[in-house]
Structures are given as C-alpha cells and as structure tokens.
C-alpha cells in the first residue's frame, strides 16, 4: 500500500528497519542497476529482460513463478549483496505525467511490518513536521536509485543498438 509521504499523514510515523525480507517472498527477479553488476555478479545470475525497446537487467532469485531462493526460512537474505531494489523498501518513487514531464513522488508502503506510530525505529518527521535525517537519507537513496535507473536504461539502449544481446527463452 504505497502512499505519498507527507508531514500531515506521517507526522508520528516511524520505520523500524530489520533483516526481515518476507515482503520479497513471491518475487523471482528484481531489477538491477548497471552500477551494481560487479557486486551482484558473484552471487546472482544477471539477465536482460524485456520486450522491444525496453530492456533492463535483472537478477534471478528463483526459476519458478513466485519463487525466491535467496529468502531463508527466517525471512533473512541468503547472500552478501542485496540489490538496491530490495534495500530501498519500504520506500519507492511513483511517477505521474504532469504536463509533459514526470513528477516523482516519494512513497512508503504503509503495510510494511516496520511502519508504526509507536516511535519504534527511525522517525520520518520531527515534532515541527520537518523531515528527519533518516527520511532525508532515504529520499537521497531513492533519488540516486532513480538516477542509476536512467543511466542503466541508456546502457541497455546502447547494448541493443550494438546488437550485443541475443534473445533467449527460459
């Protein structure tokens, strides 16, 4: 349940981060940014997925639908490197077309187990309604993720232009 983060709705909200990755239970692949290749290559299979003009690198987490072989029975992650797509959760940008340009809005999944109004973990806003350092750092992380996403798209477009990718069916 991703909703835009705002100081009125989330004034008293905190996020308690944990090593519980149960939210990724039914995910058999996640996008990978080009900058992550060197860290991910030792532990994951990287493939390029997509159709026509849109091609993105992904790491395979499982071979069957809704299968994540990197999730342990205790909901931990069974790899040294965790893709940024997973690490940014419960935060995500949503985009909405606005007069020809995209406006990005920071959203939070309110159903994430670590979200609370009891003060457990890191607060999103201070008592004056200003962003905390934690929220600022998460906003910066998601911004950087978005920047790397655009660079990765350009990289994939170049690979496609150079005819370096061969189609395969799995």
Coordinates of C-alpha atoms in Angstrom, one line a residue:
X1 CA 0.0 0.0 0.0
X2 CA 2.4 2.7 -1.3
X3 CA 1.2 6.2 -0.5
X4 CA 2.9 9.6 -0.8
X5 CA 5.0 10.5 2.2
X6 CA 3.7 13.8 3.7
X7 CA 4.1 15.5 7.1
X8 CA 0.4 15.6 7.9
X9 CA -0.4 11.9 7.3
X10 CA 3.0 10.6 8.6
X11 CA 3.8 13.1 11.3
X12 CA 4.0 10.5 14.0
X13 CA 5.3 7.6 11.9
X14 CA 8.5 5.7 12.4
X15 CA 10.2 2.9 10.4
X16 CA 11.9 0.1 12.2
X17 CA 14.2 -1.5 9.7
X18 CA 15.0 -5.1 10.1
X19 CA 16.6 -8.0 8.3
X20 CA 13.1 -9.4 7.6
X21 CA 12.7 -9.7 3.8
X22 CA 9.4 -11.5 3.8
X23 CA 8.0 -8.8 1.5
X24 CA 10.1 -10.3 -1.3
X25 CA 8.9 -13.9 -0.8
X26 CA 7.0 -14.1 -4.1
X27 CA 9.5 -12.3 -6.2
X28 CA 11.6 -14.4 -8.6
X29 CA 13.6 -11.5 -10.1
X30 CA 14.3 -7.8 -9.3
X31 CA 15.8 -5.0 -11.5
X32 CA 19.5 -4.4 -11.2
X33 CA 21.3 -1.2 -11.9
X34 CA 24.4 -1.3 -14.0
X35 CA 26.4 0.2 -11.1
X36 CA 25.6 -3.0 -9.1
X37 CA 26.9 -5.5 -11.6
X38 CA 30.3 -6.0 -10.0
X39 CA 28.8 -6.6 -6.6
X40 CA 25.9 -8.8 -7.8
X41 CA 27.8 -10.9 -10.4
X42 CA 29.4 -13.2 -7.8
X43 CA 26.1 -14.3 -6.2
X44 CA 23.4 -13.9 -8.8
X45 CA 22.5 -14.7 -12.4
X46 CA 22.1 -11.5 -14.3
X47 CA 19.9 -11.5 -17.4
X48 CA 18.4 -8.8 -19.6
X49 CA 14.6 -8.9 -19.6
X50 CA 12.0 -7.0 -21.5
X51 CA 10.4 -6.6 -24.9
X52 CA 11.0 -4.4 -27.9
X53 CA 12.7 -1.1 -26.9
X54 CA 12.5 -1.6 -23.1
X55 CA 15.3 -3.9 -21.8
X56 CA 16.5 -4.0 -18.2
X57 CA 19.0 -6.1 -16.3
X58 CA 17.5 -8.3 -13.6
X59 CA 18.9 -10.7 -11.1
X60 CA 17.2 -14.1 -10.9
X61 CA 16.1 -15.0 -7.4
X62 CA 14.3 -18.2 -8.5
X63 CA 13.3 -20.2 -11.5
X64 CA 9.6 -20.6 -10.9
X65 CA 6.9 -18.1 -10.6
X66 CA 6.7 -16.6 -7.0
X67 CA 10.0 -18.4 -6.0
X68 CA 12.7 -16.5 -4.1
X69 CA 15.6 -18.9 -3.4
X70 CA 17.5 -16.2 -1.6
X71 CA 14.9 -15.8 1.2
X72 CA 15.7 -18.0 4.2
X73 CA 13.1 -19.7 6.3
X74 CA 13.6 -17.0 8.9
X75 CA 13.0 -14.4 6.2
X76 CA 16.6 -13.3 6.0
X77 CA 18.6 -12.8 2.8
X78 CA 21.0 -15.6 1.9
X79 CA 23.6 -13.5 0.0
X80 CA 26.2 -11.0 0.9
X81 CA 25.0 -8.4 -1.6
X82 CA 21.3 -7.3 -1.5
X83 CA 20.2 -5.5 -4.7
X84 CA 19.3 -1.8 -4.2
X85 CA 15.7 -2.6 -5.4
X86 CA 15.3 -4.7 -2.3
X87 CA 17.2 -2.4 0.1
X88 CA 15.1 0.7 -0.7
X89 CA 12.0 -0.9 0.5
X90 CA 9.6 0.3 2.0
X91 CA 10.3 3.5 0.1
X92 CA 9.7 3.9 -3.7
X93 CA 9.2 6.7 -6.1
X94 CA 6.0 6.9 -8.0
X95 CA 5.8 8.9 -11.2
X96 CA 2.8 10.7 -12.7
X97 CA 2.8 12.5 -16.0
X98 CA 2.5 16.3 -15.4
X99 CA 2.3 18.5 -18.4
X100 CA 4.9 16.5 -20.5
X101 CA 7.3 15.9 -17.7
X102 CA 7.3 13.3 -15.0
X103 CA 7.0 14.3 -11.4
X104 CA 8.4 11.8 -8.9
X105 CA 6.8 11.5 -5.5
X106 CA 8.4 9.6 -2.6
X107 CA 6.0 6.9 -1.3
X108 CA 6.1 4.5 1.5
X109 CA 4.4 1.1 1.8
X110 CA 2.3 1.6 4.9
X111 CA 1.7 -2.1 5.2
X112 CA 5.5 -2.8 5.8
X113 CA 5.8 -4.5 9.1
X114 CA 8.3 -1.9 10.4
X115 CA 6.0 1.0 9.9
X116 CA 4.5 2.2 13.2
X117 CA 3.2 5.1 15.2
X118 CA 4.8 3.9 18.4
X119 CA 8.1 5.6 17.9
X120 CA 9.9 2.3 17.2
X121 CA 12.8 2.8 14.8
X122 CA 13.5 6.0 12.8
X123 CA 11.0 8.8 12.8
X124 CA 10.0 10.3 9.4
X125 CA 9.3 13.8 10.7
X126 CA 10.4 15.7 13.8
X127 CA 7.8 17.3 16.1
X128 CA 7.8 20.5 14.0
X129 CA 6.9 18.5 10.9
X130 CA 10.3 18.8 9.3
X131 CA 12.0 15.8 7.6
X132 CA 14.3 13.9 9.8
X133 CA 17.9 12.9 8.8
X134 CA 16.6 9.4 8.3
X135 CA 13.9 10.5 5.8
X136 CA 16.3 12.8 4.0
X137 CA 18.8 9.9 3.7
X138 CA 16.1 7.6 2.3
X139 CA 15.0 10.3 -0.1
X140 CA 18.6 10.7 -1.3
X141 CA 18.9 6.9 -1.7
X142 CA 15.8 6.7 -3.8
X143 CA 16.9 9.7 -5.9
X144 CA 20.3 8.0 -6.5
X145 CA 18.5 4.8 -7.4
X146 CA 16.4 6.8 -9.9
X147 CA 19.5 8.4 -11.4
X148 CA 21.2 5.0 -11.8
X149 CA 18.0 3.6 -13.3
X150 CA 18.1 6.3 -16.1
X151 CA 21.8 5.5 -16.7
X152 CA 21.1 1.8 -16.8
X153 CA 18.3 2.4 -19.4
X154 CA 20.8 4.3 -21.5
X155 CA 23.3 1.5 -21.1
X156 CA 20.8 -1.1 -22.2
X157 CA 19.7 1.0 -25.2
X158 CA 23.4 1.1 -26.3
X159 CA 23.7 -2.7 -25.9
X160 CA 20.6 -3.1 -28.0
X161 CA 21.9 -0.6 -30.6
X162 CA 25.2 -2.5 -30.9
X163 CA 23.3 -5.8 -31.2
X164 CA 25.1 -7.3 -28.3
X165 CA 22.1 -9.1 -26.8
X166 CA 20.7 -12.4 -28.1
X167 CA 17.1 -13.3 -27.4
X168 CA 16.5 -16.5 -25.4
X169 CA 13.5 -18.2 -23.9
X170 CA 13.6 -19.7 -20.4

